[in-house]
Amino acid sequence: GFLPLQGHVVRNWKVRWFVLLQDKLLYYKIEGGKKEPSPKGRILLDGCTITCPCLEYENRPLLIKLKTKTNTDYFLECCSREERDSWALDITGAIHAGHPVQVQELHRMKNSFKLLENISLHNIVEKMYDSSTGIKLTRNLDQGSRYKETFTGSALVDWLISNSFAVSRFEAVTLASMLMDENFIRPVGVRSTEATRSSDPSEKFLDDSTALYMFAESSKKNTSSKEEVHFNISELSGTIVKQGFLVKQGHKRKNWKVRKFVLRADPAFLHYYDPTKEDNKPVGGFSLRGCLVSALEDNGVPAGVKGNVQGNLFKIITKNDIHYYIQASSKAERAQWIEAIKPLT
């Protein structure tokens, strides 16, 4: 799949197509909408160490760090927490493929939890407040209400793991639930508040990037109606239905670029981002109301499409008759995107 990778000489970010093999991770350039036949580079997994979550870059919270046995660092960015954890699990499995005992230990640690004796909840909260190494507080929007100084459920889970308070997401969720039960943190917004009513203790805290929390003693939310929210903010306030990397044809130069697509509902919008940029602002997007979406046949290049593309194309026509040509990595992925978009049109 597609992952942004940081360069070694020029420290910029380029999107590459990654293929995981038993002992190595290959990555390829995409030119003209098509993967080049020879890999651009390879990461040897023998003796490699993996850090996930990696929080070394504040603007890129979904990183995986690989350190080879020659001490070369590779930073790979994923599109979502779920994708990051899936890649990390598969890469970890490949690294330890020859050591089944270590793999069994990883699974045992993932599914068991015991609060370490030398860790106190007060100590965790004190470190969370630290201005340089603590949890990052941000403004967030939920159901038309603005909240100051909040953090997401998945951000807290990442922070707990990266600071060695937990070794798995299961442990971190358990710890976060304890912090909530002891009134160190509290849920804000619809999703996280509704979860606290669950009869299952393991589901009271959400390891989710849309569930909001804040310190219990923080100031109360500043609310405003949806009508008062700026239009650009309101169209980005919908629930994320699906996200992932796709290849999109440009409108003017007709060249193909990998973009991170985010599909939202209520309101229904499809936005796309440049994953090589530091800021998390969309470079384009459109309302899905009145759109038509359809798959394009792979035999030959359809009218309106330029270049010798890989295939798995689909087209979205907006109600203003703007045509978007998008390329998925497989027929299955194309079908999933079309199935997700259609109900929102």
mmCIF file of C-alpha atoms in Angstrom:
data_model
loop_
_atom_site.group_PDB
_atom_site.id
_atom_site.type_symbol
_atom_site.label_atom_id
_atom_site.label_comp_id
_atom_site.label_asym_id
_atom_site.label_seq_id
_atom_site.Cartn_x
_atom_site.Cartn_y
_atom_site.Cartn_z
ATOM 1 C CA GLY A 1 0.000 0.000 0.000
ATOM 2 C CA PHE A 2 0.871 3.705 -0.166
ATOM 3 C CA LEU A 3 2.829 5.276 2.701
ATOM 4 C CA PRO A 4 4.634 8.632 2.924
ATOM 5 C CA LEU A 5 8.352 8.069 3.645
ATOM 6 C CA GLN A 6 10.871 10.635 4.893
ATOM 7 C CA GLY A 7 13.976 11.012 2.709
ATOM 8 C CA HIS A 8 17.457 10.441 4.147
ATOM 9 C CA VAL A 9 19.385 13.177 2.346
ATOM 10 C CA VAL A 10 16.698 15.812 1.810
ATOM 11 C CA ARG A 11 14.406 15.427 4.815
ATOM 12 C CA ASN A 12 11.207 15.828 2.841
ATOM 13 C CA TRP A 13 8.323 13.388 2.497
ATOM 14 C CA LYS A 14 7.540 11.329 -0.602
ATOM 15 C CA VAL A 15 4.689 8.886 -1.085
ATOM 16 C CA ARG A 16 5.890 5.415 -2.056
ATOM 17 C CA TRP A 17 4.208 2.091 -2.780
ATOM 18 C CA PHE A 18 5.335 -0.415 -0.119
ATOM 19 C CA VAL A 19 5.464 -4.197 -0.433
ATOM 20 C CA LEU A 20 6.198 -6.279 2.674
ATOM 21 C CA LEU A 21 8.116 -9.509 2.063
ATOM 22 C CA GLN A 22 9.312 -12.079 4.581
ATOM 23 C CA ASP A 23 12.674 -10.418 5.206
ATOM 24 C CA LYS A 24 12.444 -6.957 3.669
ATOM 25 C CA LEU A 25 10.205 -3.996 2.958
ATOM 26 C CA LEU A 26 10.415 -2.775 -0.658
ATOM 27 C CA TYR A 27 9.227 0.637 -1.831
ATOM 28 C CA TYR A 28 8.507 1.890 -5.354
ATOM 29 C CA LYS A 29 7.992 5.227 -7.091
ATOM 30 C CA ILE A 30 4.706 5.976 -8.825
ATOM 31 C CA GLU A 31 5.118 7.740 -12.170
ATOM 32 C CA GLY A 32 2.204 8.745 -14.394
ATOM 33 C CA GLY A 33 -0.228 6.805 -12.265
ATOM 34 C CA LYS A 34 1.755 3.566 -12.558
ATOM 35 C CA LYS A 35 4.186 1.756 -10.258
ATOM 36 C CA GLU A 36 7.730 1.576 -11.610
ATOM 37 C CA PRO A 37 8.934 -2.015 -12.213
ATOM 38 C CA SER A 38 12.067 -1.809 -10.047
ATOM 39 C CA PRO A 39 12.013 -0.813 -6.360
ATOM 40 C CA LYS A 40 13.365 2.594 -5.407
ATOM 41 C CA GLY A 41 14.762 1.145 -2.176
ATOM 42 C CA ARG A 42 14.516 -1.590 0.414
ATOM 43 C CA ILE A 43 14.532 -1.886 4.207
ATOM 44 C CA LEU A 44 16.137 -5.089 5.480
ATOM 45 C CA LEU A 45 14.154 -6.372 8.462
ATOM 46 C CA ASP A 46 16.794 -8.666 9.992
ATOM 47 C CA GLY A 47 17.834 -7.026 13.271
ATOM 48 C CA CYS A 48 15.355 -4.178 12.761
ATOM 49 C CA THR A 49 13.577 -2.523 15.691
ATOM 50 C CA ILE A 50 10.137 -0.951 15.343
ATOM 51 C CA THR A 51 8.638 1.950 17.320
ATOM 52 C CA CYS A 52 4.865 2.326 17.166
ATOM 53 C CA PRO A 53 3.389 4.710 18.032
ATOM 54 C CA CYS A 54 6.246 7.075 17.174
ATOM 55 C CA LEU A 55 5.578 10.614 18.413
ATOM 56 C CA GLU A 56 8.801 12.317 17.273
ATOM 57 C CA TYR A 57 6.921 14.604 14.868
ATOM 58 C CA GLU A 58 4.080 16.601 16.417
ATOM 59 C CA ASN A 59 2.358 17.224 13.069
ATOM 60 C CA ARG A 60 2.554 13.561 12.064
ATOM 61 C CA PRO A 61 0.969 11.488 14.855
ATOM 62 C CA LEU A 62 0.543 8.284 12.824
ATOM 63 C CA LEU A 63 4.189 7.338 12.285
ATOM 64 C CA ILE A 64 6.014 4.034 12.396
ATOM 65 C CA LYS A 65 9.771 4.213 12.995
ATOM 66 C CA LEU A 66 12.064 1.438 11.782
ATOM 67 C CA LYS A 67 15.708 1.355 12.881
ATOM 68 C CA THR A 68 17.870 -1.097 10.954
ATOM 69 C CA LYS A 69 20.777 -2.951 12.523
ATOM 70 C CA THR A 70 23.072 -0.451 10.736
ATOM 71 C CA ASN A 71 21.289 2.341 12.706
ATOM 72 C CA THR A 72 19.451 3.828 9.729
ATOM 73 C CA ASP A 73 16.089 5.353 10.703
ATOM 74 C CA TYR A 74 13.048 5.097 8.454
ATOM 75 C CA PHE A 75 9.868 7.048 9.219
ATOM 76 C CA LEU A 76 6.668 5.779 7.569
ATOM 77 C CA GLU A 77 3.376 7.622 7.927
ATOM 78 C CA CYS A 78 -0.004 5.925 7.800
ATOM 79 C CA CYS A 79 -3.415 7.304 6.939
ATOM 80 C CA SER A 80 -5.288 6.187 10.046
ATOM 81 C CA ARG A 81 -4.621 4.601 13.425
ATOM 82 C CA GLU A 82 -6.132 1.332 12.189
ATOM 83 C CA GLU A 83 -3.855 1.256 9.133
ATOM 84 C CA ARG A 84 -0.809 2.126 11.245
ATOM 85 C CA ASP A 85 -1.486 -0.647 13.750
ATOM 86 C CA SER A 86 -2.099 -3.156 10.937
ATOM 87 C CA TRP A 87 1.215 -2.293 9.240
ATOM 88 C CA ALA A 88 3.059 -2.359 12.571
ATOM 89 C CA LEU A 89 1.661 -5.787 13.456
ATOM 90 C CA ASP A 90 2.582 -7.252 10.052
ATOM 91 C CA ILE A 91 6.086 -5.735 10.087
ATOM 92 C CA THR A 92 6.655 -6.941 13.669
ATOM 93 C CA GLY A 93 5.560 -10.418 12.620
ATOM 94 C CA ALA A 94 8.072 -10.355 9.729
ATOM 95 C CA ILE A 95 10.895 -9.129 12.001
ATOM 96 C CA HIS A 96 10.259 -11.942 14.504
ATOM 97 C CA ALA A 97 9.243 -14.585 11.943
ATOM 98 C CA GLY A 98 12.182 -16.788 12.892
ATOM 99 C CA HIS A 99 11.461 -16.458 16.619
ATOM 100 C CA PRO A 100 8.007 -17.958 17.351
ATOM 101 C CA VAL A 101 8.487 -17.584 21.117
ATOM 102 C CA GLN A 102 8.769 -13.787 20.736
ATOM 103 C CA VAL A 103 5.635 -13.702 18.573
ATOM 104 C CA GLN A 104 3.722 -15.667 21.228
ATOM 105 C CA GLU A 105 4.977 -13.256 23.905
ATOM 106 C CA LEU A 106 3.778 -10.263 21.852
ATOM 107 C CA HIS A 107 0.279 -11.756 21.606
ATOM 108 C CA ARG A 108 0.262 -12.618 25.320
ATOM 109 C CA MET A 109 1.233 -9.064 26.284
ATOM 110 C CA LYS A 110 -1.384 -7.652 23.905
ATOM 111 C CA ASN A 111 -4.218 -9.565 25.578
ATOM 112 C CA SER A 112 -3.290 -9.244 29.245
ATOM 113 C CA PHE A 113 -2.953 -6.322 31.601
ATOM 114 C CA LYS A 114 -1.640 -5.556 35.062
ATOM 115 C CA LEU A 115 -0.911 -2.038 36.322
ATOM 116 C CA LEU A 116 2.790 -1.838 37.129
ATOM 117 C CA GLU A 117 3.413 -1.437 40.856
ATOM 118 C CA ASN A 118 5.729 1.553 40.417
ATOM 119 C CA ILE A 119 3.202 3.521 38.337
ATOM 120 C CA SER A 120 0.579 5.677 40.032
ATOM 121 C CA LEU A 121 -2.315 7.407 38.285
ATOM 122 C CA HIS A 122 -1.228 10.699 39.902
ATOM 123 C CA ASN A 123 2.216 10.249 38.346
ATOM 124 C CA ILE A 124 0.679 9.655 34.905
ATOM 125 C CA VAL A 125 -1.502 12.766 35.143
ATOM 126 C CA GLU A 126 1.450 14.859 36.323
ATOM 127 C CA LYS A 127 3.429 13.781 33.246
ATOM 128 C CA MET A 128 0.402 14.390 31.018
ATOM 129 C CA TYR A 129 0.452 18.041 32.122
ATOM 130 C CA ASP A 130 4.144 18.501 31.237
ATOM 131 C CA SER A 131 4.421 21.381 28.747
ATOM 132 C CA SER A 132 7.139 19.742 26.623
ATOM 133 C CA THR A 133 6.546 15.983 26.864
ATOM 134 C CA GLY A 134 2.915 15.826 27.989
ATOM 135 C CA ILE A 135 -0.233 15.150 25.980
ATOM 136 C CA LYS A 136 -0.801 17.744 23.250
ATOM 137 C CA LEU A 137 -3.980 19.762 23.784
ATOM 138 C CA THR A 138 -5.886 21.031 20.757
ATOM 139 C CA ARG A 139 -9.139 22.740 19.822
ATOM 140 C CA ASN A 140 -11.732 20.363 18.423
ATOM 141 C CA LEU A 141 -15.185 20.536 16.919
ATOM 142 C CA ASP A 142 -17.915 18.029 17.736
ATOM 143 C CA GLN A 143 -21.547 18.212 16.603
ATOM 144 C CA GLY A 144 -21.238 21.976 16.076
ATOM 145 C CA SER A 145 -19.683 22.634 19.506
ATOM 146 C CA ARG A 146 -16.141 23.914 19.958
ATOM 147 C CA TYR A 147 -13.956 22.527 22.744
ATOM 148 C CA LYS A 148 -10.695 24.030 23.957
ATOM 149 C CA GLU A 149 -7.737 22.052 25.321
ATOM 150 C CA THR A 150 -8.916 18.575 24.372
ATOM 151 C CA PHE A 151 -7.218 15.386 23.219
ATOM 152 C CA THR A 152 -8.595 12.375 21.375
ATOM 153 C CA GLY A 153 -8.912 8.872 22.765
ATOM 154 C CA SER A 154 -6.381 7.466 20.302
ATOM 155 C CA ALA A 155 -3.931 10.306 21.070
ATOM 156 C CA LEU A 156 -4.007 9.403 24.778
ATOM 157 C CA VAL A 157 -3.492 5.708 23.992
ATOM 158 C CA ASP A 158 -0.519 6.592 21.772
ATOM 159 C CA TRP A 159 0.932 8.836 24.488
ATOM 160 C CA LEU A 160 0.597 6.169 27.216
ATOM 161 C CA ILE A 161 2.393 3.600 25.056
ATOM 162 C CA SER A 162 5.152 5.954 23.897
ATOM 163 C CA ASN A 163 5.840 6.934 27.534
ATOM 164 C CA SER A 164 6.060 3.249 28.583
ATOM 165 C CA PHE A 165 2.997 3.337 30.835
ATOM 166 C CA ALA A 166 1.530 0.524 28.700
ATOM 167 C CA VAL A 167 2.880 -1.948 26.153
ATOM 168 C CA SER A 168 -0.306 -2.503 24.153
ATOM 169 C CA ARG A 169 -3.426 -0.608 23.167
ATOM 170 C CA PHE A 170 -5.475 -2.914 25.410
ATOM 171 C CA GLU A 171 -3.371 -1.905 28.429
ATOM 172 C CA ALA A 172 -3.509 1.780 27.505
ATOM 173 C CA VAL A 173 -7.320 1.734 27.162
ATOM 174 C CA THR A 174 -7.548 0.082 30.589
ATOM 175 C CA LEU A 175 -5.308 2.783 32.072
ATOM 176 C CA ALA A 176 -7.306 5.544 30.400
ATOM 177 C CA SER A 177 -10.527 4.051 31.797
ATOM 178 C CA MET A 178 -8.972 4.151 35.281
ATOM 179 C CA LEU A 179 -8.054 7.821 34.783
ATOM 180 C CA MET A 180 -11.664 8.522 33.839
ATOM 181 C CA ASP A 181 -13.091 6.493 36.737
ATOM 182 C CA GLU A 182 -10.884 8.436 39.177
ATOM 183 C CA ASN A 183 -12.063 11.723 37.605
ATOM 184 C CA PHE A 184 -8.645 12.784 36.299
ATOM 185 C CA ILE A 185 -10.041 13.085 32.782
ATOM 186 C CA ARG A 186 -13.587 13.398 31.487
ATOM 187 C CA PRO A 187 -15.340 12.823 28.164
ATOM 188 C CA VAL A 188 -16.605 15.743 26.084
ATOM 189 C CA GLY A 189 -18.670 15.563 22.934
ATOM 190 C CA VAL A 190 -21.313 13.089 21.874
ATOM 191 C CA ARG A 191 -19.277 9.956 21.067
ATOM 192 C CA SER A 192 -17.131 9.771 24.186
ATOM 193 C CA THR A 193 -19.996 10.792 26.495
ATOM 194 C CA GLU A 194 -22.349 8.134 25.113
ATOM 195 C CA ALA A 195 -19.632 5.474 25.495
ATOM 196 C CA THR A 196 -19.523 6.043 29.271
ATOM 197 C CA ARG A 197 -23.077 4.669 29.477
ATOM 198 C CA SER A 198 -21.920 1.276 28.186
ATOM 199 C CA SER A 199 -22.441 -1.636 30.561
ATOM 200 C CA ASP A 200 -19.124 -3.130 29.436
ATOM 201 C CA PRO A 201 -16.240 -1.483 31.364
ATOM 202 C CA SER A 202 -13.844 -2.132 28.447
ATOM 203 C CA GLU A 203 -15.996 0.034 26.148
ATOM 204 C CA LYS A 204 -16.329 3.103 28.364
ATOM 205 C CA PHE A 205 -13.158 4.707 26.991
ATOM 206 C CA LEU A 206 -12.830 4.898 23.183
ATOM 207 C CA ASP A 207 -9.484 4.359 21.462
ATOM 208 C CA ASP A 208 -10.708 6.525 18.613
ATOM 209 C CA SER A 209 -9.544 9.658 16.790
ATOM 210 C CA THR A 210 -13.040 11.208 16.907
ATOM 211 C CA ALA A 211 -13.716 10.661 20.636
ATOM 212 C CA LEU A 212 -12.783 13.757 22.683
ATOM 213 C CA TYR A 213 -11.527 14.010 26.282
ATOM 214 C CA MET A 214 -10.094 16.714 28.497
ATOM 215 C CA PHE A 215 -8.617 17.127 31.977
ATOM 216 C CA ALA A 216 -11.467 17.080 34.495
ATOM 217 C CA GLU A 217 -10.490 20.475 35.909
ATOM 218 C CA SER A 218 -10.232 22.163 32.488
ATOM 219 C CA SER A 219 -12.538 24.977 31.557
ATOM 220 C CA LYS A 220 -15.944 24.097 30.192
ATOM 221 C CA LYS A 221 -16.652 23.970 26.477
ATOM 222 C CA ASN A 222 -17.419 27.019 24.391
ATOM 223 C CA THR A 223 -20.434 26.124 22.300
ATOM 224 C CA SER A 224 -21.773 27.637 19.153
ATOM 225 C CA SER A 225 -24.499 26.498 16.815
ATOM 226 C CA LYS A 226 -23.663 24.851 13.504
ATOM 227 C CA GLU A 227 -25.031 27.862 11.667
ATOM 228 C CA GLU A 228 -22.472 30.109 13.372
ATOM 229 C CA VAL A 229 -19.510 27.925 12.424
ATOM 230 C CA HIS A 230 -17.511 29.067 9.405
ATOM 231 C CA PHE A 231 -18.442 27.109 6.274
ATOM 232 C CA ASN A 232 -14.999 25.561 5.826
ATOM 233 C CA ILE A 233 -15.055 24.322 9.403
ATOM 234 C CA SER A 234 -18.583 22.969 9.108
ATOM 235 C CA GLU A 235 -17.798 20.871 6.040
ATOM 236 C CA LEU A 236 -14.858 19.331 7.897
ATOM 237 C CA SER A 237 -16.949 18.577 10.992
ATOM 238 C CA GLY A 238 -18.729 15.508 9.636
ATOM 239 C CA THR A 239 -18.130 12.000 10.913
ATOM 240 C CA ILE A 240 -15.233 10.293 9.112
ATOM 241 C CA VAL A 241 -16.654 7.302 7.238
ATOM 242 C CA LYS A 242 -13.549 6.188 5.355
ATOM 243 C CA GLN A 243 -10.020 7.388 4.640
ATOM 244 C CA GLY A 244 -7.080 6.140 2.644
ATOM 245 C CA PHE A 245 -4.489 6.849 -0.028
ATOM 246 C CA LEU A 246 -5.684 7.014 -3.649
ATOM 247 C CA VAL A 247 -4.138 8.292 -6.888
ATOM 248 C CA LYS A 248 -5.935 11.293 -8.410
ATOM 249 C CA GLN A 249 -5.646 12.924 -11.818
ATOM 250 C CA GLY A 250 -5.109 16.688 -11.729
ATOM 251 C CA HIS A 251 -7.618 19.022 -13.363
ATOM 252 C CA LYS A 252 -5.146 21.234 -15.236
ATOM 253 C CA ARG A 253 -1.908 19.318 -15.903
ATOM 254 C CA LYS A 254 -3.655 15.927 -15.935
ATOM 255 C CA ASN A 255 -0.781 14.399 -13.966
ATOM 256 C CA TRP A 256 -1.344 11.749 -11.311
ATOM 257 C CA LYS A 257 -0.637 12.389 -7.624
ATOM 258 C CA VAL A 258 -1.133 10.272 -4.519
ATOM 259 C CA ARG A 259 -3.557 11.978 -2.184
ATOM 260 C CA LYS A 260 -4.998 11.127 1.211
ATOM 261 C CA PHE A 261 -8.782 11.034 0.797
ATOM 262 C CA VAL A 262 -11.153 11.547 3.732
ATOM 263 C CA LEU A 263 -14.851 10.750 3.312
ATOM 264 C CA ARG A 264 -17.211 12.442 5.780
ATOM 265 C CA ALA A 265 -20.937 12.232 6.459
ATOM 266 C CA ASP A 266 -23.303 14.841 7.975
ATOM 267 C CA PRO A 267 -22.376 16.875 6.018
ATOM 268 C CA ALA A 268 -21.317 14.599 3.158
ATOM 269 C CA PHE A 269 -17.970 15.759 1.714
ATOM 270 C CA LEU A 270 -14.940 14.138 0.111
ATOM 271 C CA HIS A 271 -11.689 16.023 0.813
ATOM 272 C CA TYR A 272 -8.188 15.209 -0.343
ATOM 273 C CA TYR A 273 -4.864 16.152 1.232
ATOM 274 C CA ASP A 274 -1.237 16.281 0.096
ATOM 275 C CA PRO A 275 0.427 13.727 2.406
ATOM 276 C CA THR A 276 3.892 15.218 1.795
ATOM 277 C CA LYS A 277 2.920 18.538 3.421
ATOM 278 C CA GLU A 278 3.321 19.274 7.116
ATOM 279 C CA ASP A 279 -0.024 21.011 7.599
ATOM 280 C CA ASN A 280 -3.180 18.946 7.775
ATOM 281 C CA LYS A 281 -5.263 21.149 5.477
ATOM 282 C CA PRO A 282 -7.154 19.782 2.473
ATOM 283 C CA VAL A 283 -5.890 20.833 -0.954
ATOM 284 C CA GLY A 284 -9.330 20.205 -2.417
ATOM 285 C CA GLY A 285 -12.739 18.753 -1.797
ATOM 286 C CA PHE A 286 -16.380 18.840 -2.782
ATOM 287 C CA SER A 287 -19.884 18.143 -1.535
ATOM 288 C CA LEU A 288 -21.187 14.698 -2.444
ATOM 289 C CA ARG A 289 -24.826 15.778 -2.716
ATOM 290 C CA GLY A 290 -26.021 15.142 -6.264
ATOM 291 C CA CYS A 291 -22.773 13.406 -7.303
ATOM 292 C CA LEU A 292 -22.547 10.354 -9.555
ATOM 293 C CA VAL A 293 -19.891 7.716 -8.848
ATOM 294 C CA SER A 294 -19.042 4.745 -11.049
ATOM 295 C CA ALA A 295 -16.260 2.272 -11.811
ATOM 296 C CA LEU A 296 -14.388 2.568 -15.118
ATOM 297 C CA GLU A 297 -13.484 -0.471 -17.194
ATOM 298 C CA ASP A 298 -9.818 -1.501 -17.184
ATOM 299 C CA ASN A 299 -9.694 -2.499 -20.873
ATOM 300 C CA GLY A 300 -8.152 0.564 -22.498
ATOM 301 C CA VAL A 301 -7.846 4.147 -21.269
ATOM 302 C CA PRO A 302 -11.254 5.809 -20.783
ATOM 303 C CA ALA A 303 -11.996 9.186 -22.348
ATOM 304 C CA GLY A 304 -10.823 12.002 -20.095
ATOM 305 C CA VAL A 305 -8.009 9.931 -18.575
ATOM 306 C CA LYS A 306 -4.418 10.763 -19.500
ATOM 307 C CA GLY A 307 -1.405 8.471 -19.083
ATOM 308 C CA ASN A 308 -0.751 4.762 -18.974
ATOM 309 C CA VAL A 309 -2.474 4.175 -15.637
ATOM 310 C CA GLN A 310 -2.409 1.027 -13.550
ATOM 311 C CA GLY A 311 -6.171 0.418 -13.617
ATOM 312 C CA ASN A 312 -8.861 0.140 -10.907
ATOM 313 C CA LEU A 313 -10.237 3.549 -11.884
ATOM 314 C CA PHE A 314 -13.450 5.168 -10.785
ATOM 315 C CA LYS A 315 -15.045 8.496 -11.618
ATOM 316 C CA ILE A 316 -17.004 11.026 -9.564
ATOM 317 C CA ILE A 317 -19.081 13.656 -11.375
ATOM 318 C CA THR A 318 -20.246 16.516 -9.161
ATOM 319 C CA LYS A 319 -23.596 18.254 -9.584
ATOM 320 C CA ASN A 320 -21.612 21.110 -11.196
ATOM 321 C CA ASP A 321 -20.376 18.606 -13.834
ATOM 322 C CA ILE A 322 -16.773 18.516 -12.602
ATOM 323 C CA HIS A 323 -15.168 15.133 -13.349
ATOM 324 C CA TYR A 324 -12.757 13.535 -10.860
ATOM 325 C CA TYR A 325 -10.736 10.496 -12.003
ATOM 326 C CA ILE A 326 -9.395 8.423 -9.116
ATOM 327 C CA GLN A 327 -7.340 5.239 -9.049
ATOM 328 C CA ALA A 328 -7.494 2.639 -6.279
ATOM 329 C CA SER A 329 -4.792 0.060 -5.576
ATOM 330 C CA SER A 330 -7.100 -2.916 -6.261
ATOM 331 C CA LYS A 331 -10.560 -3.793 -7.556
ATOM 332 C CA ALA A 332 -11.623 -4.613 -3.979
ATOM 333 C CA GLU A 333 -10.503 -1.198 -2.698
ATOM 334 C CA ARG A 334 -12.268 0.538 -5.601
ATOM 335 C CA ALA A 335 -15.503 -1.318 -4.783
ATOM 336 C CA GLN A 336 -15.204 -0.359 -1.102
ATOM 337 C CA TRP A 337 -14.829 3.340 -1.920
ATOM 338 C CA ILE A 338 -17.750 3.334 -4.352
ATOM 339 C CA GLU A 339 -19.911 1.480 -1.833
ATOM 340 C CA ALA A 340 -19.009 4.039 0.878
ATOM 341 C CA ILE A 341 -19.621 7.094 -1.353
ATOM 342 C CA LYS A 342 -22.920 6.104 -3.012
ATOM 343 C CA PRO A 343 -25.188 6.393 0.073
ATOM 344 C CA LEU A 344 -23.894 9.938 0.664
ATOM 345 C CA THR A 345 -24.768 11.288 -2.787
#
